[in-house]
Amino acid sequence: MTQTQPALSALLARRRLGYTLEAQFYTNETIFRQDLDFIFARHWIQVGVEPDIASPGDCMIVDIGPHAIIVARDDDGGLRAFHNVCRHRGARLLHTAKTNVGNLVCPYHQWTYGLDGSLLFAAHMPEQFDATCHGLRRVHVRSLAGLLFICMAETPPDDFDAMAQTLAPYIMPHDIRGCRVAFEEDIIEHGNWKLTMENNRECYHCNAAHPELTRSIFAEGFGFAPVGAEAEAQAERFHSMVGALHRDWEQGGLPSREIEDLVDRPTGFRTERLPLEDAGESETLDTRVACRKLLGKFSEKRLGALSVWTQPNSWHHFMSDHIVSFSVFPLTPETTLLRTKWLVHADAVEGRDYQCANLTAVWRATNRQDSDLVGKAAAGIRSSGYRPGPYAPDTESLVEKFCAWYVGRLKIGLGT
Amino acid sequence: MNETAEPTASYTVEFTVSKRTVTCDATQFVLTAALAAGIRLPFTCRQGICGTCKSRLISGLYDMKHKGGIRPHEIEQGFFLPCCSKPLSDLAVEK
């Protein structure tokens, strides 16, 4: 950043409500560092699902900008998270995405840590060396009904439990812990992480961009307001479905109504169980379940799709037969990792209960389309002609809420 | 109790990669016997914690007292830790 550019606090102060952010927020290295410090290092970040580390000794690694983290299952079945950095000379301990270990052994000089992070063994250190001062640096880790969150702050935001209390009854029936990851895909999007999130927070673009996804979903479930007679008729049909299905689902023990608290809390979130088109069973090309073996204790296939969003970096779709879980990790100011996991019942057998190609068809196509749109947005925003543009108030209000949350959290971080 | 001292059982341990065979008493750790015979094997903690000496056993029986340096699934796959294992029969080790 050159000296002539305004400071972040000035940029935040002059942000025009209802408009896209200024270009620096999507391109500038200094602001990217501040995003990592004030957003990613201080909030609850969704990093994976419990089936990623189902058994004692299972470890997964997560890189968030300069932060290298291990999330592990200890021998008592508990969750642990540490910085993936040896306390000796700083080497990374684990290098593969997922692995199973006995103890955590540094590949450099074999300093060995237990799954509780304590230093168990360090050869050649003098007698006065205090191993208890050289355990792995801990990171907070929590599970929300099977969704894994970490927080690198010493004192994490204290509203995780309140969020979990609200969201767990929605998610629990889908039994994430009883699932396994059937397929996992990493995509590197060519845009700032906020463009990936903003693109997710509206369905203005869905009709034109997502032919596969809009076979099953209604854009109205994601803040879209109809224009024109046909669209209004469709929206009316959607809202009457919501009314009838929410009643049925809630009577059947499945919380369904919208709860939205995206802006005014550190751990912002939104949820709603949304009807799906036609057969109404799943986000597939034919709107029917992709997996014969249903999740948890479900016997009813037509449970729509439970949408769960968390600030700053995740969204999830829970159906009767499978779950699609999305986590976003910033890589550089203008590249972002989108990690997608498709979960099925742990006992579901590929080829017998589901076909992987059918299970993943809709969201693999949708991810590619979204990735393309994020790249196009980023390309325009980095060019000199870009000026912040207006969000459609009736259709992009949830994008505005993402930006409002982001701006608010940065201001709090900066103390302005 | 007054037990008659049995002569300590002794077994052979064959290292198939280095093509060396050593003698190892039933009371001796496999790593100790190998090092005593001048075979150079990777090891660090010598107490079953770090797993540096993890090796694949081709044949034989052993008694291992490790401290978390190896996982049950690795043992099922035929791996063991020579640093904390004593032979119960002749062994062949892929090292």
Coordinates of C-alpha atoms in Angstrom, one line a residue:
Chain A
M1 CA 0.0 0.0 0.0
T2 CA 1.4 3.4 -0.9
Q3 CA 1.4 6.2 1.6
T4 CA -1.2 8.2 -0.3
Q5 CA -4.0 5.6 0.2
P6 CA -6.4 6.2 3.0
A7 CA -6.1 4.2 6.2
L8 CA -8.5 1.3 6.7
S9 CA -10.4 3.2 9.4
A10 CA -11.0 6.0 7.0
L11 CA -12.2 3.6 4.3
L12 CA -14.5 1.9 6.8
A13 CA -15.9 5.3 8.0
R14 CA -16.8 6.4 4.4
R15 CA -18.3 3.1 3.4
R16 CA -21.6 3.8 1.6
L17 CA -24.4 1.6 3.0
G18 CA -26.1 -0.6 0.4
Y19 CA -23.1 -0.5 -1.9
T20 CA -20.3 -2.9 -2.8
L21 CA -17.0 -2.2 -1.0
E22 CA -14.3 0.0 -2.4
A23 CA -11.7 -1.9 -4.6
Q24 CA -9.0 -2.0 -2.0
F25 CA -11.1 -4.3 0.2
Y26 CA -10.8 -6.9 -2.6
T27 CA -7.2 -6.3 -3.8
N28 CA -5.0 -4.7 -1.2
E29 CA -2.4 -6.7 0.7
T30 CA -2.5 -4.6 3.9
I31 CA -6.3 -4.9 4.1
F32 CA -6.0 -8.6 3.4
R33 CA -3.6 -8.9 6.4
Q34 CA -6.1 -7.0 8.5
D35 CA -8.9 -9.4 7.4
L36 CA -6.7 -12.2 8.6
D37 CA -5.9 -10.5 11.9
F38 CA -9.3 -9.0 12.8
I39 CA -11.7 -11.5 11.1
F40 CA -10.1 -14.9 10.8
A41 CA -7.8 -14.8 13.9
R42 CA -10.6 -13.4 16.2
H43 CA -13.8 -15.2 15.2
W44 CA -15.1 -18.7 15.1
I45 CA -14.1 -20.1 11.8
Q46 CA -15.8 -23.2 10.3
V47 CA -13.1 -25.6 9.2
G48 CA -14.7 -29.1 8.7
V49 CA -17.0 -31.7 10.0
E50 CA -16.6 -34.3 12.7
P51 CA -16.4 -37.2 10.2
D52 CA -13.2 -35.6 9.0
I53 CA -11.6 -36.8 12.3
A54 CA -13.9 -39.6 13.4
S55 CA -11.4 -41.9 15.2
P56 CA -8.9 -41.4 18.0
G57 CA -5.6 -40.2 16.5
D58 CA -7.3 -38.7 13.4
C59 CA -5.9 -35.3 12.5
M60 CA -6.7 -32.8 9.8
I61 CA -4.8 -29.7 8.9
V62 CA -6.3 -26.4 8.0
D63 CA -4.3 -23.4 6.6
I64 CA -5.9 -20.0 7.0
G65 CA -3.5 -17.4 5.5
P66 CA -0.4 -17.6 7.7
H67 CA -2.1 -19.7 10.3
A68 CA -1.4 -23.4 10.2
I69 CA -3.7 -25.4 12.4
I70 CA -4.1 -29.1 13.4
V71 CA -7.6 -30.3 14.4
A72 CA -7.4 -33.7 16.1
R73 CA -9.5 -36.4 17.8
D74 CA -7.8 -37.4 21.1
D75 CA -7.8 -40.9 22.6
D76 CA -10.8 -40.1 24.7
G77 CA -12.8 -39.0 21.6
G78 CA -12.5 -35.3 22.5
L79 CA -11.7 -32.5 20.0
R80 CA -8.3 -30.7 20.1
A81 CA -6.7 -28.0 18.0
F82 CA -3.2 -26.7 17.9
H83 CA -0.9 -24.6 15.9
N84 CA 0.8 -26.9 13.4
V85 CA 4.2 -25.6 14.5
C86 CA 6.9 -27.5 16.5
R87 CA 8.0 -25.7 19.6
H88 CA 11.6 -26.6 18.9
R89 CA 12.6 -25.0 15.6
G90 CA 9.2 -24.3 14.2
A91 CA 8.9 -27.0 11.6
R92 CA 5.4 -28.0 10.5
L93 CA 4.4 -31.2 12.2
L94 CA 1.7 -32.5 9.8
H95 CA 1.8 -32.1 6.1
T96 CA -1.1 -34.2 4.8
A97 CA -4.7 -33.1 4.7
K98 CA -5.9 -35.9 6.9
T99 CA -3.9 -38.5 8.7
N100 CA -4.1 -40.8 11.7
V101 CA -1.2 -40.6 14.3
G102 CA -0.3 -42.1 17.6
N103 CA 1.6 -39.1 18.9
L104 CA 2.4 -36.0 17.0
V105 CA 6.0 -36.4 16.0
C106 CA 8.0 -33.5 14.4
P107 CA 9.6 -34.9 11.2
Y108 CA 12.7 -32.7 11.8
H109 CA 14.1 -33.8 15.2
Q110 CA 11.3 -36.0 16.4
W111 CA 10.0 -33.8 19.2
T112 CA 7.0 -35.8 20.2
Y113 CA 3.7 -34.4 21.5
G114 CA 0.6 -36.2 22.9
L115 CA -2.8 -35.7 21.4
D116 CA -3.4 -33.3 24.3
G117 CA -0.5 -31.1 22.9
S118 CA 1.9 -31.9 25.8
L119 CA 5.5 -32.4 24.9
L120 CA 6.3 -36.0 25.7
F121 CA 9.8 -36.4 24.4
A122 CA 12.6 -34.2 23.2
A123 CA 16.0 -35.8 22.9
H124 CA 19.3 -34.0 23.8
M125 CA 17.6 -31.3 25.9
P126 CA 19.4 -30.5 29.1
E127 CA 18.1 -31.5 32.5
Q128 CA 16.8 -28.1 33.4
F129 CA 14.7 -28.0 30.2
D130 CA 11.0 -27.7 31.1
A131 CA 8.9 -29.8 28.8
T132 CA 5.7 -28.4 30.3
C133 CA 6.5 -25.0 28.9
H134 CA 6.9 -26.4 25.4
G135 CA 3.6 -28.0 24.6
L136 CA 1.9 -27.2 21.3
R137 CA 0.1 -23.8 21.3
R138 CA -3.6 -24.5 21.7
V139 CA -6.4 -23.2 19.5
H140 CA -10.0 -23.3 20.6
V141 CA -12.2 -25.9 18.9
R142 CA -15.9 -26.5 19.2
S143 CA -18.5 -28.7 17.5
L144 CA -21.9 -27.4 16.5
A145 CA -23.9 -30.6 16.1
G146 CA -20.9 -32.0 14.1
L147 CA -19.8 -28.8 12.3
L148 CA -16.2 -28.0 13.5
F149 CA -15.2 -24.5 14.4
I150 CA -11.9 -23.2 15.6
C151 CA -10.9 -19.8 17.1
M152 CA -7.3 -18.7 17.3
A153 CA -8.0 -15.8 19.7
E154 CA -6.9 -16.2 23.3
T155 CA -10.5 -15.2 24.4
P156 CA -12.9 -16.2 21.6
P157 CA -16.2 -14.5 21.0
D158 CA -18.5 -15.6 23.8
D159 CA -21.6 -16.1 21.7
F160 CA -20.8 -19.5 20.3
D161 CA -23.0 -21.4 22.8
A162 CA -25.9 -19.1 22.1
M163 CA -25.5 -19.8 18.3
A164 CA -25.2 -23.5 19.0
Q165 CA -28.3 -23.6 21.2
T166 CA -30.3 -22.0 18.4
L167 CA -28.9 -24.0 15.5
A168 CA -28.3 -27.4 17.0
P169 CA -32.0 -28.4 17.0
Y170 CA -32.1 -27.7 13.3
I171 CA -29.0 -29.6 12.5
M172 CA -29.0 -32.5 14.9
P173 CA -31.7 -34.6 13.1
H174 CA -29.4 -34.8 10.1
D175 CA -26.8 -36.6 12.4
I176 CA -23.5 -35.3 11.0
R177 CA -21.6 -37.6 13.4
G178 CA -23.3 -40.6 11.8
C179 CA -22.1 -39.5 8.3
R180 CA -18.9 -40.0 6.3
V181 CA -17.4 -37.7 3.7
A182 CA -18.3 -39.3 0.4
F183 CA -16.5 -36.7 -1.7
E184 CA -14.4 -33.6 -1.1
E185 CA -13.4 -30.9 -3.6
D186 CA -11.1 -27.9 -3.3
I187 CA -11.5 -25.1 -5.8
I188 CA -9.2 -22.1 -5.9
E189 CA -11.4 -19.1 -6.8
H190 CA -9.6 -16.1 -8.4
G191 CA -11.1 -13.4 -6.2
N192 CA -10.9 -12.1 -2.6
W193 CA -12.6 -14.3 0.0
K194 CA -15.3 -11.7 0.5
L195 CA -16.4 -12.0 -3.2
T196 CA -16.8 -15.7 -2.6
M197 CA -19.0 -15.0 0.4
E198 CA -21.0 -12.2 -1.2
N199 CA -21.7 -14.4 -4.2
N200 CA -23.1 -17.0 -1.8
R201 CA -25.3 -14.6 0.0
E202 CA -27.7 -13.8 -2.9
C203 CA -29.6 -15.7 -5.5
Y204 CA -30.0 -12.8 -8.0
H205 CA -27.6 -14.6 -10.2
C206 CA -29.0 -18.1 -9.8
N207 CA -31.6 -18.1 -12.5
A208 CA -29.1 -17.2 -15.3
A209 CA -26.0 -18.9 -13.9
H210 CA -27.2 -22.1 -12.2
P211 CA -29.4 -24.3 -14.4
E212 CA -28.6 -27.4 -12.4
L213 CA -29.1 -25.9 -8.9
T214 CA -32.4 -24.1 -9.9
R215 CA -33.9 -27.5 -10.9
S216 CA -34.4 -28.0 -7.1
I217 CA -34.0 -24.7 -5.2
F218 CA -36.1 -21.6 -5.1
A219 CA -34.2 -18.3 -5.3
E220 CA -36.8 -16.9 -3.0
G221 CA -35.3 -18.9 -0.1
F222 CA -32.1 -16.9 -0.4
G223 CA -33.5 -13.3 -0.3
F224 CA -34.6 -13.1 -4.0
A225 CA -37.7 -10.9 -4.6
P226 CA -39.8 -11.6 -7.7
V227 CA -40.4 -9.1 -10.6
G228 CA -43.2 -9.6 -13.1
A229 CA -46.3 -11.7 -13.1
E230 CA -44.7 -15.1 -13.6
A231 CA -42.1 -14.6 -11.0
E232 CA -44.7 -13.3 -8.6
A233 CA -46.9 -16.4 -9.1
Q234 CA -43.8 -18.5 -8.5
A235 CA -43.0 -16.6 -5.4
E236 CA -46.5 -17.0 -4.2
R237 CA -46.3 -20.8 -4.8
F238 CA -43.0 -20.9 -2.9
H239 CA -44.4 -19.0 0.1
S240 CA -47.5 -21.2 0.3
M241 CA -45.2 -24.2 0.2
V242 CA -43.1 -22.7 3.0
G243 CA -46.3 -22.2 5.1
A244 CA -47.6 -25.7 4.6
L245 CA -44.3 -27.5 4.8
H246 CA -43.0 -25.6 7.8
R247 CA -46.1 -26.7 9.6
D248 CA -45.7 -30.3 8.7
W249 CA -41.9 -30.4 9.3
E250 CA -42.2 -28.6 12.7
Q251 CA -45.0 -31.0 13.7
G252 CA -42.7 -33.8 12.8
G253 CA -40.0 -32.4 15.1
L254 CA -37.9 -30.5 12.6
P255 CA -37.4 -26.8 13.4
S256 CA -37.9 -25.0 10.1
R257 CA -38.7 -21.3 10.4
E258 CA -36.1 -18.7 9.5
I259 CA -33.8 -17.4 12.2
E260 CA -31.5 -14.6 11.0
D261 CA -28.9 -12.9 13.1
L262 CA -26.2 -12.0 10.6
V263 CA -25.1 -8.6 11.6
D264 CA -25.1 -7.6 15.2
R265 CA -23.1 -10.4 16.8
P266 CA -19.6 -11.7 16.5
T267 CA -20.8 -15.2 15.4
G268 CA -23.5 -14.2 12.9
F269 CA -25.7 -16.8 11.4
R270 CA -28.9 -17.6 9.5
T271 CA -31.0 -20.7 9.1
E272 CA -34.2 -21.9 7.4
R273 CA -35.5 -25.2 6.2
L274 CA -36.5 -24.5 2.6
P275 CA -38.8 -26.4 0.2
L276 CA -37.4 -27.9 -3.0
E277 CA -39.1 -28.1 -6.4
D278 CA -41.0 -31.1 -7.8
A279 CA -40.2 -34.3 -5.8
G280 CA -38.8 -31.9 -3.2
E281 CA -36.4 -34.4 -1.8
S282 CA -32.9 -33.3 -2.5
E283 CA -30.6 -30.8 -4.4
T284 CA -30.1 -33.2 -7.3
L285 CA -30.7 -33.0 -11.0
D286 CA -34.1 -34.9 -10.7
T287 CA -35.0 -33.4 -7.2
R288 CA -35.0 -37.0 -5.8
V289 CA -32.7 -38.3 -3.1
A290 CA -29.2 -39.2 -4.4
C291 CA -28.7 -41.8 -1.6
R292 CA -31.1 -44.5 -0.7
K293 CA -29.9 -44.7 2.8
L294 CA -31.3 -41.7 4.6
L295 CA -29.5 -39.7 7.3
G296 CA -30.1 -40.2 11.1
K297 CA -33.5 -41.6 11.9
F298 CA -35.2 -40.2 8.8
S299 CA -37.9 -42.2 7.0
E300 CA -39.4 -39.3 5.1
K301 CA -37.4 -38.2 2.0
R302 CA -39.2 -34.9 1.4
L303 CA -37.6 -32.7 4.0
G304 CA -36.5 -29.9 1.7
A305 CA -33.0 -28.4 2.3
L306 CA -32.0 -26.9 5.6
S307 CA -29.8 -23.9 4.9
V308 CA -27.2 -22.9 7.5
W309 CA -24.9 -19.9 7.1
T310 CA -22.2 -18.7 9.5
Q311 CA -20.1 -15.6 9.4
P312 CA -17.5 -15.2 8.1
N313 CA -16.8 -18.3 6.1
S314 CA -19.4 -21.1 5.7
W315 CA -22.7 -22.3 4.3
H316 CA -24.3 -25.7 4.4
H317 CA -27.3 -27.6 2.9
F318 CA -28.8 -30.4 4.8
M319 CA -31.2 -32.8 3.1
S320 CA -32.8 -36.1 4.1
D321 CA -30.2 -38.1 2.2
H322 CA -27.0 -36.0 2.1
I323 CA -25.3 -32.9 3.3
V324 CA -23.2 -30.4 1.4
S325 CA -20.9 -28.4 3.5
F326 CA -18.8 -25.4 2.3
S327 CA -15.9 -23.7 4.0
V328 CA -14.0 -20.6 2.6
F329 CA -10.4 -20.0 3.4
P330 CA -8.5 -16.9 2.2
L331 CA -5.2 -17.7 0.4
T332 CA -4.0 -14.3 -1.0
P333 CA -5.7 -11.0 -1.5
E334 CA -7.1 -12.3 -4.8
T335 CA -7.3 -16.0 -4.4
T336 CA -9.6 -18.0 -2.1
L337 CA -10.0 -21.7 -1.4
L338 CA -13.5 -23.1 -1.5
R339 CA -13.6 -26.5 0.2
T340 CA -16.8 -28.5 -0.4
K341 CA -17.7 -31.8 1.4
W342 CA -20.5 -34.2 0.4
L343 CA -21.7 -36.3 3.4
V344 CA -23.8 -39.4 3.3
H345 CA -24.8 -41.9 6.0
A346 CA -21.7 -43.7 7.3
D347 CA -23.1 -47.1 6.2
A348 CA -24.1 -46.0 2.7
V349 CA -22.2 -47.9 0.0
E350 CA -21.2 -46.3 -3.2
G351 CA -22.7 -48.1 -6.2
R352 CA -25.4 -49.7 -4.1
D353 CA -27.0 -46.8 -2.2
Y354 CA -25.7 -43.9 -4.3
Q355 CA -23.6 -42.9 -7.3
C356 CA -20.9 -40.4 -6.5
A357 CA -21.5 -38.6 -9.9
N358 CA -25.2 -38.1 -9.2
L359 CA -24.6 -37.1 -5.6
T360 CA -22.1 -34.4 -6.6
A361 CA -23.4 -33.3 -10.0
V362 CA -25.4 -30.2 -8.9
W363 CA -23.0 -28.6 -6.6
R364 CA -19.9 -29.4 -8.6
A365 CA -21.5 -27.7 -11.5
T366 CA -22.7 -24.8 -9.3
N367 CA -19.3 -24.4 -7.7
R368 CA -17.7 -24.1 -11.1
Q369 CA -20.3 -21.5 -12.2
D370 CA -19.8 -19.5 -9.0
S371 CA -16.0 -19.7 -9.3
D372 CA -16.3 -18.3 -12.8
L373 CA -18.5 -15.4 -11.6
V374 CA -16.2 -14.6 -8.7
G375 CA -13.3 -14.4 -11.1
K376 CA -15.2 -12.1 -13.4
A377 CA -16.2 -9.8 -10.5
A378 CA -12.6 -9.7 -9.3
A379 CA -11.3 -8.9 -12.8
G380 CA -13.7 -5.9 -13.0
I381 CA -13.1 -4.7 -9.5
R382 CA -9.3 -4.6 -10.0
S383 CA -9.5 -2.5 -13.1
S384 CA -9.4 1.3 -12.9
G385 CA -13.0 1.8 -14.0
Y386 CA -14.5 0.2 -10.9
R387 CA -16.7 2.2 -8.6
P388 CA -18.8 0.7 -5.8
G389 CA -22.2 -0.3 -7.1
P390 CA -25.7 -0.6 -5.5
Y391 CA -27.1 -3.8 -4.1
A392 CA -30.7 -4.4 -5.0
P393 CA -32.5 -3.6 -1.7
D394 CA -35.1 -6.3 -2.1
T395 CA -32.9 -9.1 -3.5
E396 CA -29.4 -8.5 -2.2
S397 CA -30.2 -7.5 1.4
L398 CA -28.4 -10.6 2.7
V399 CA -25.2 -9.5 0.8
E400 CA -25.5 -6.1 2.4
K401 CA -25.8 -7.9 5.8
F402 CA -22.5 -9.8 5.1
C403 CA -20.8 -6.5 4.3
A404 CA -22.3 -4.7 7.3
W405 CA -21.1 -7.5 9.6
Y406 CA -17.6 -7.4 8.1
V407 CA -17.3 -3.6 8.3
G408 CA -18.7 -3.7 11.9
R409 CA -16.3 -6.3 13.0
L410 CA -13.3 -4.6 11.4
K411 CA -14.3 -1.3 13.2
I412 CA -14.5 -3.2 16.5
G413 CA -11.1 -4.8 15.8
L414 CA -9.5 -1.4 15.0
G415 CA -11.3 0.2 18.0
T416 CA -12.8 2.9 15.8
Chain B
M1 CA 9.9 -69.0 45.9
N2 CA 12.9 -70.9 44.6
E3 CA 12.6 -71.3 40.9
T4 CA 15.1 -73.0 38.8
A5 CA 16.7 -70.4 36.5
E6 CA 15.8 -71.3 32.9
P7 CA 18.5 -70.4 30.4
T8 CA 17.3 -67.3 28.6
A9 CA 15.7 -68.1 25.2
S10 CA 17.5 -66.6 22.3
Y11 CA 16.2 -65.9 18.8
T12 CA 17.5 -64.7 15.5
V13 CA 16.4 -61.5 13.9
E14 CA 16.9 -61.2 10.2
F15 CA 17.0 -57.7 8.6
T16 CA 16.0 -58.4 5.0
V17 CA 17.0 -55.1 3.4
S18 CA 20.5 -54.9 4.9
K19 CA 20.8 -58.7 4.7
R20 CA 22.1 -59.0 8.3
T21 CA 21.0 -61.4 10.9
V22 CA 21.6 -60.9 14.7
T23 CA 20.9 -62.8 17.8
C24 CA 18.4 -61.4 20.3
D25 CA 17.6 -62.7 23.7
A26 CA 14.0 -62.9 24.8
T27 CA 14.8 -60.3 27.5
Q28 CA 16.3 -57.9 25.0
F29 CA 14.7 -55.2 22.8
V30 CA 15.1 -55.9 19.1
L31 CA 16.6 -52.4 18.5
T32 CA 19.2 -52.9 21.3
A33 CA 20.3 -56.2 19.7
A34 CA 20.6 -54.6 16.3
L35 CA 22.5 -51.6 17.5
A36 CA 24.9 -53.9 19.5
A37 CA 25.6 -55.8 16.3
G38 CA 26.4 -52.5 14.5
I39 CA 23.3 -52.3 12.4
R40 CA 22.3 -48.7 11.8
L41 CA 18.6 -48.3 12.2
P42 CA 16.5 -45.0 12.6
F43 CA 15.5 -44.4 16.2
T44 CA 15.1 -41.6 18.7
C45 CA 13.2 -42.1 21.9
R46 CA 13.9 -45.8 22.6
Q47 CA 10.7 -45.9 24.7
G48 CA 7.9 -46.4 22.2
I49 CA 6.8 -42.7 22.1
C50 CA 8.1 -41.2 18.9
G51 CA 7.7 -44.0 16.3
T52 CA 10.9 -43.2 14.5
C53 CA 12.0 -46.9 14.5
K54 CA 8.7 -48.2 13.1
S55 CA 9.4 -51.2 10.9
R56 CA 7.4 -53.8 9.0
L57 CA 7.6 -57.3 10.4
I58 CA 7.7 -60.0 7.7
S59 CA 7.4 -62.9 10.1
G60 CA 7.6 -63.9 13.8
L61 CA 6.1 -63.1 17.1
Y62 CA 7.0 -60.3 19.5
D63 CA 6.0 -58.7 22.8
M64 CA 5.7 -54.9 22.4
K65 CA 5.2 -52.3 25.2
H66 CA 4.8 -49.0 23.4
K67 CA 3.6 -45.6 24.6
G68 CA 1.5 -44.3 21.8
G69 CA 4.2 -44.3 19.1
I70 CA 2.2 -46.7 16.9
R71 CA -1.5 -47.0 16.1
P72 CA -3.6 -50.2 16.4
H73 CA -4.2 -50.0 12.6
E74 CA -0.5 -49.8 11.9
I75 CA 0.0 -52.9 14.1
E76 CA -2.7 -54.7 12.1
Q77 CA -0.9 -53.7 8.9
G78 CA 2.2 -55.5 10.3
F79 CA 4.2 -52.7 11.7
F80 CA 6.0 -52.7 15.1
L81 CA 8.5 -50.7 17.1
P82 CA 11.8 -52.5 17.5
C83 CA 12.8 -50.2 20.4
C84 CA 10.2 -51.5 22.8
S85 CA 9.6 -55.1 21.4
K86 CA 11.2 -58.3 22.6
P87 CA 11.2 -61.4 20.4
L88 CA 8.9 -64.4 21.2
S89 CA 10.2 -66.3 18.1
D90 CA 12.7 -65.8 15.3
L91 CA 11.9 -62.6 13.4
A92 CA 12.3 -61.2 9.9
V93 CA 12.2 -57.4 9.7
E94 CA 12.0 -55.3 6.5
K95 CA 15.0 -53.0 7.2

